[in-house]
Short mmCIF file of C-alpha atoms in Angstrom, two decimals:
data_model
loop_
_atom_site.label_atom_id
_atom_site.label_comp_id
_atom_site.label_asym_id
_atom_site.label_seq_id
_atom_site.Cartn_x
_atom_site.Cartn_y
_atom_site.Cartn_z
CA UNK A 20 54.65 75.57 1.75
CA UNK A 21 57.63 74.93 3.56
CA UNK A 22 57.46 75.14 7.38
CA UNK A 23 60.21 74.26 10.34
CA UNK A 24 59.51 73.77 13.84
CA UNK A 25 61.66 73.97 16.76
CA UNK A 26 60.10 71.63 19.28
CA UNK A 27 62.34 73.35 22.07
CA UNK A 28 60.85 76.69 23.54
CA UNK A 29 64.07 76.45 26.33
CA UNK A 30 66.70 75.23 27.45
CA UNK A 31 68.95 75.36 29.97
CA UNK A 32 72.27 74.34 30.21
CA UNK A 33 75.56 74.28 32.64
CA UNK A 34 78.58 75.85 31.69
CA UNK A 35 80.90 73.33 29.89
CA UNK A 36 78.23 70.55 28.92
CA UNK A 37 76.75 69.87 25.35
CA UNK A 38 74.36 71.23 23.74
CA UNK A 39 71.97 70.13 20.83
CA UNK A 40 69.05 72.22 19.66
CA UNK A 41 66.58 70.26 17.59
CA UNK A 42 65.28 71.86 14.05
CA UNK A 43 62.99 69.46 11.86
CA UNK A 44 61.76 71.14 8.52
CA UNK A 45 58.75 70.35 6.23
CA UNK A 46 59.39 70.19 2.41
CA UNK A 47 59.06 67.79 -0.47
CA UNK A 48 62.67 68.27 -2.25
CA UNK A 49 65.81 69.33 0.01
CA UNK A 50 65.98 72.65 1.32
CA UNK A 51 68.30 75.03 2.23
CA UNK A 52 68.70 75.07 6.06
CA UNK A 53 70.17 78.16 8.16
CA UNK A 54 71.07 78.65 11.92
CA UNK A 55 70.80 81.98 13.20
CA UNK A 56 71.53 83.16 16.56
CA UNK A 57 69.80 86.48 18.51
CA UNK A 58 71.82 87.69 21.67
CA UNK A 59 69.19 90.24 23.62
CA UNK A 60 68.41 93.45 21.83
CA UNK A 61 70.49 92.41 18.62
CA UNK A 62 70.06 90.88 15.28
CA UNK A 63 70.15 88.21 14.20
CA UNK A 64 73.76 86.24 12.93
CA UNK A 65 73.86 83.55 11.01
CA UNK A 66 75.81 80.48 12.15
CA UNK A 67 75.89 78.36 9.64
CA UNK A 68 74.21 76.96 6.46
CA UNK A 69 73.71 73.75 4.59
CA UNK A 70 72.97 73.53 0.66
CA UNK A 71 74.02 70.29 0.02
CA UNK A 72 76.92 67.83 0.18
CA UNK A 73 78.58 67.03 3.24
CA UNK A 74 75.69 66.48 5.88
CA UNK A 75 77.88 67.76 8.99
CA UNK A 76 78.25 71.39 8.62
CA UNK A 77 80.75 73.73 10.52
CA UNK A 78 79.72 76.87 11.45
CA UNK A 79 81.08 79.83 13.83
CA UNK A 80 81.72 79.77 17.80
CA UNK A 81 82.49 76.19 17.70
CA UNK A 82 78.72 75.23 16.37
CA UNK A 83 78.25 72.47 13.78
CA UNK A 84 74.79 71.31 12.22
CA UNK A 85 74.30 68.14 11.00
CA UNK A 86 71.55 67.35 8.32
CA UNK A 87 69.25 64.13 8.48
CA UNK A 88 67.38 63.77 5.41
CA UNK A 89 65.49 60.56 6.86
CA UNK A 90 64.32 62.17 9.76
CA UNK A 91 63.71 65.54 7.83
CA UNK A 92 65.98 67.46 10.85
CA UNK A 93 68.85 70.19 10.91
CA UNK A 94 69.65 69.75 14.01
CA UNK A 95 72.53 72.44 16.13
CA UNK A 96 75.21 71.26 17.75
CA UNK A 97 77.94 72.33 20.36
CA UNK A 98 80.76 70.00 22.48
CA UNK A 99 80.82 72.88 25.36
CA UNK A 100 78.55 75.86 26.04
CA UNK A 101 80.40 79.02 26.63
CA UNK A 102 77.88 81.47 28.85
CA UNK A 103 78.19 84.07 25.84
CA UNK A 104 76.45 81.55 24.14
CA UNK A 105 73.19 82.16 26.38
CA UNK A 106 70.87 83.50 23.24
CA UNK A 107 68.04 82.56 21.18
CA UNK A 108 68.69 80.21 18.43
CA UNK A 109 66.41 80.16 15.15
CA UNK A 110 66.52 77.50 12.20
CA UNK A 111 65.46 78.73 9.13
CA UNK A 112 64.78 77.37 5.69
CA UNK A 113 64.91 78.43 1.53
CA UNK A 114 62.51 76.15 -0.29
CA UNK A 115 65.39 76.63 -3.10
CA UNK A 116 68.59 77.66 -4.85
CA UNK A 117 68.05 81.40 -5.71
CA UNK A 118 64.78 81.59 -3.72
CA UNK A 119 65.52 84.53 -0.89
CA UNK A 120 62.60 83.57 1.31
CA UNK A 121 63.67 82.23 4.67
CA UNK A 122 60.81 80.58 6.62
CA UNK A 123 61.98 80.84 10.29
CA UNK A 124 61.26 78.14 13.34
CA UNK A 125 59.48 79.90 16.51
CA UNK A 126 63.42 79.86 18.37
CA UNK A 127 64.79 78.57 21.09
CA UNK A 128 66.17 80.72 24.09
CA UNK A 129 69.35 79.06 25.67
CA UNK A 130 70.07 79.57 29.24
CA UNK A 131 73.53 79.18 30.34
CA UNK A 132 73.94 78.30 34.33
CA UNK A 133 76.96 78.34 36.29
CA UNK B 7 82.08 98.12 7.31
CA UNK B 8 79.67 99.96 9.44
CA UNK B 9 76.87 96.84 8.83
CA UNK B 10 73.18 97.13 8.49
CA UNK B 11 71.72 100.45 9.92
CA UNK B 12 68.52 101.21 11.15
CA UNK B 13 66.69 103.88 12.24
CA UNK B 14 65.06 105.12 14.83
CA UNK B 15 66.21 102.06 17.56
CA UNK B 16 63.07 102.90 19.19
CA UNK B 17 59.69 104.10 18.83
CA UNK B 18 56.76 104.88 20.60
CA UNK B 19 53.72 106.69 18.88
CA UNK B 20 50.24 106.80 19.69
CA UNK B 21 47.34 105.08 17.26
CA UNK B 22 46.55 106.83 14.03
CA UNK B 23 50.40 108.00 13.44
CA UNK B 24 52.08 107.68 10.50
CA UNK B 25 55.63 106.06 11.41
CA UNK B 26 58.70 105.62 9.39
CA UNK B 27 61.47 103.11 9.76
CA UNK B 28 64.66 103.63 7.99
CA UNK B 29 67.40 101.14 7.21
CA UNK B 30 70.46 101.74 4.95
CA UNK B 31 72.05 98.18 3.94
CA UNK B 32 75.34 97.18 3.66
CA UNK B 33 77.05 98.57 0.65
CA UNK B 34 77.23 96.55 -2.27
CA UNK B 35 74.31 94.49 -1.39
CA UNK B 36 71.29 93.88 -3.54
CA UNK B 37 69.26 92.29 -1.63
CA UNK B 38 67.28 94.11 1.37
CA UNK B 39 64.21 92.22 3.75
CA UNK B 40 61.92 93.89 5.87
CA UNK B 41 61.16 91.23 8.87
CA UNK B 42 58.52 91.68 11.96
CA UNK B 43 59.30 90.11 14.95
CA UNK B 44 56.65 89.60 17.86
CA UNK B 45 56.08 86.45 20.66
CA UNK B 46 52.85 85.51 18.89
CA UNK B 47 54.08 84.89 15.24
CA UNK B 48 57.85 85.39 15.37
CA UNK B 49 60.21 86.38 12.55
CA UNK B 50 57.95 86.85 9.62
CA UNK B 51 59.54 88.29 6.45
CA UNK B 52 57.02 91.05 5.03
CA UNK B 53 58.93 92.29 1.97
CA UNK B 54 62.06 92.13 -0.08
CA UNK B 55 63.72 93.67 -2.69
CA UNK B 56 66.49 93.03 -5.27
CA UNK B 57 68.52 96.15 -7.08
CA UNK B 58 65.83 98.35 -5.29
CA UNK B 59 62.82 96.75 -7.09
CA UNK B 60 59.93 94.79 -4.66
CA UNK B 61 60.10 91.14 -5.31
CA UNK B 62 58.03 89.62 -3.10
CA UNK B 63 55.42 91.60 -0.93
CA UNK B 64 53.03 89.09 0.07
CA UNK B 65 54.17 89.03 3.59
CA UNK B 66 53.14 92.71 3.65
CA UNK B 67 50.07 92.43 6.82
CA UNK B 68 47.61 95.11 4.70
CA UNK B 69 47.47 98.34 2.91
CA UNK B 70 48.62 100.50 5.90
CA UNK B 71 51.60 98.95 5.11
CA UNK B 72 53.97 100.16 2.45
CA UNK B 73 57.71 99.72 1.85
CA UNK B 74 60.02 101.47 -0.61
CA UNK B 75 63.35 101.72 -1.76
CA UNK B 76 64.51 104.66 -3.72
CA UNK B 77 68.35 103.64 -4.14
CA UNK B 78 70.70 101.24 -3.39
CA UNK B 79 71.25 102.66 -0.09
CA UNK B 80 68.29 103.20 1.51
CA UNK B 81 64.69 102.06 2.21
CA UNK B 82 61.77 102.54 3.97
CA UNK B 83 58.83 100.81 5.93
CA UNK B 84 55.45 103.05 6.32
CA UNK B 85 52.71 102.53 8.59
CA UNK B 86 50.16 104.83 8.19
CA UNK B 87 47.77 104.54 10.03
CA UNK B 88 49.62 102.46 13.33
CA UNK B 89 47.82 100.16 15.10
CA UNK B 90 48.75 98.89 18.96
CA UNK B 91 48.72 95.16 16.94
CA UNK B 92 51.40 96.49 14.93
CA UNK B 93 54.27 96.63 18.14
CA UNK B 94 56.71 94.65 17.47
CA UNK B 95 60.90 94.88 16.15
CA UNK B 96 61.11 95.33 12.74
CA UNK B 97 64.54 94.34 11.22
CA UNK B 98 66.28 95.13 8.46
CA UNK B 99 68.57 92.70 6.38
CA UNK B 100 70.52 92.59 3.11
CA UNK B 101 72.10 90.52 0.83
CA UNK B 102 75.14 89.86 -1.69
CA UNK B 103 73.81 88.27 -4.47
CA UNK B 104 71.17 84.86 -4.58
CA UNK B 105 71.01 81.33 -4.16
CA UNK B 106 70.91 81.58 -0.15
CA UNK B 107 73.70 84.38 0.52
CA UNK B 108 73.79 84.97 3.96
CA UNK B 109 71.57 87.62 5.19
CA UNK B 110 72.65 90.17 7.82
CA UNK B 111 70.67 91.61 9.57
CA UNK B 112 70.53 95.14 11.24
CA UNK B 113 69.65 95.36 15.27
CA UNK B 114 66.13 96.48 14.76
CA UNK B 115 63.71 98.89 15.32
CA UNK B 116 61.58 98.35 18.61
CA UNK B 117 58.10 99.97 17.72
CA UNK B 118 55.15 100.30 20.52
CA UNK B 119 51.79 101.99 19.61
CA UNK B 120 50.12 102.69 22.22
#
């Protein structure tokens, strides 16, 4: 079975600075890779995906995803943390094309500091 | 659109109750996922359902669990009897379509059994 792990329980970051969350999946063949954010008390939103092509992947608020097969890793990017973008961050993954079942990653709860 | 809708937002019941969570998806949408969120095991998906027919239940915990979906536009997760293990947010999510559409999800349903 497919699994993904998010090696980051939290992080903190200062206003303006980079960010990269780390996502590493486990699954023979290629999955299908998700970023989905939670802000407190709220759903979840997806960010962006990645089925295949193109291995840097744009999403919304400025996030972009880049997918490693060699180092079997999806991992989130952003050039400058806004602090709206203080939230918990979740990779997922779909073992397939037309398979609905998204295994999620434990999260990762972004701080944002002044 | 008015999005994903769930209801109640919150619940709190005592052990032994029957409890209901609602959740109307987004019209149009044929694809609807019960998810259980809690710190211990995080976003686990228990059921889903395509043009109102269970696909997949096997994330379903155990029998005091049931899910349904009458029509297109609305469904329902049962737990009868509740358990203080079973606390947790329940969300909500649909789908246009397969192959990895995006998911959204409603805010959830905060459940404590005390």
């Amino acid at each position: 079975a497919q699994s993904v792990t998010q090696p980051d329980i939290h992080i903190t970051v200062s206003e303006g600075a980079s960010l990269e969350l780390r996502c590493n999946y486990s699954y023979g063949a290629t999955p299908y890779l998700f970023w989905y954010v939670q802000s407190p008390g709220q759903g979840l939103q997806l960010l962006l995906k990645y089925f295949s092509g193109d291995t840097l992947v744009q999403g919304i608020k400025g996030f972009e995803a880049e997918f490693k097969r060699s180092q079997s890793s999806f991992n989130l990017r952003k050039p400058s943390v806004h602090w709206s973008d203080a939230a918990e961050y979740f990779c997922a993954v779909a073992p397939y094309f037309g398979n609905e079942k998204l295994t999620f990653g434990t999260g990762t709860r972004l701080t944002i500091i002044p | 659109d008015a999005g994903v809708i769930q209801s109640p937002r919150h619940e709190v019941t005592e052990m032994g109750q029957e409890v209901t969570l609602r959740c109307k998806p987004i019209s149009g949408h044929d694809y609807l996922f019960w998810y259980r969120q809690t710190m211990m095991r995080g976003l686990e998906l228990l059921i889903y359902f395509n043009n109102n027919v269970p696909i997949d239940d096997s994330g379903m915990p155990e029998d005091r669990f049931s899910a349904k979906m009458p029509n297109a536009s609305f469904s329902t997760l049962k737990i009868q009897p509740s358990e203080p293990r079973d606390s947790a947010v329940y969300f909500c999510a649909s789908s246009a379509g397969a192959g990895g559409e995006t998911q959204y999800f409603g805010p959830g349903t905060r459940l404590l059994v005390l």
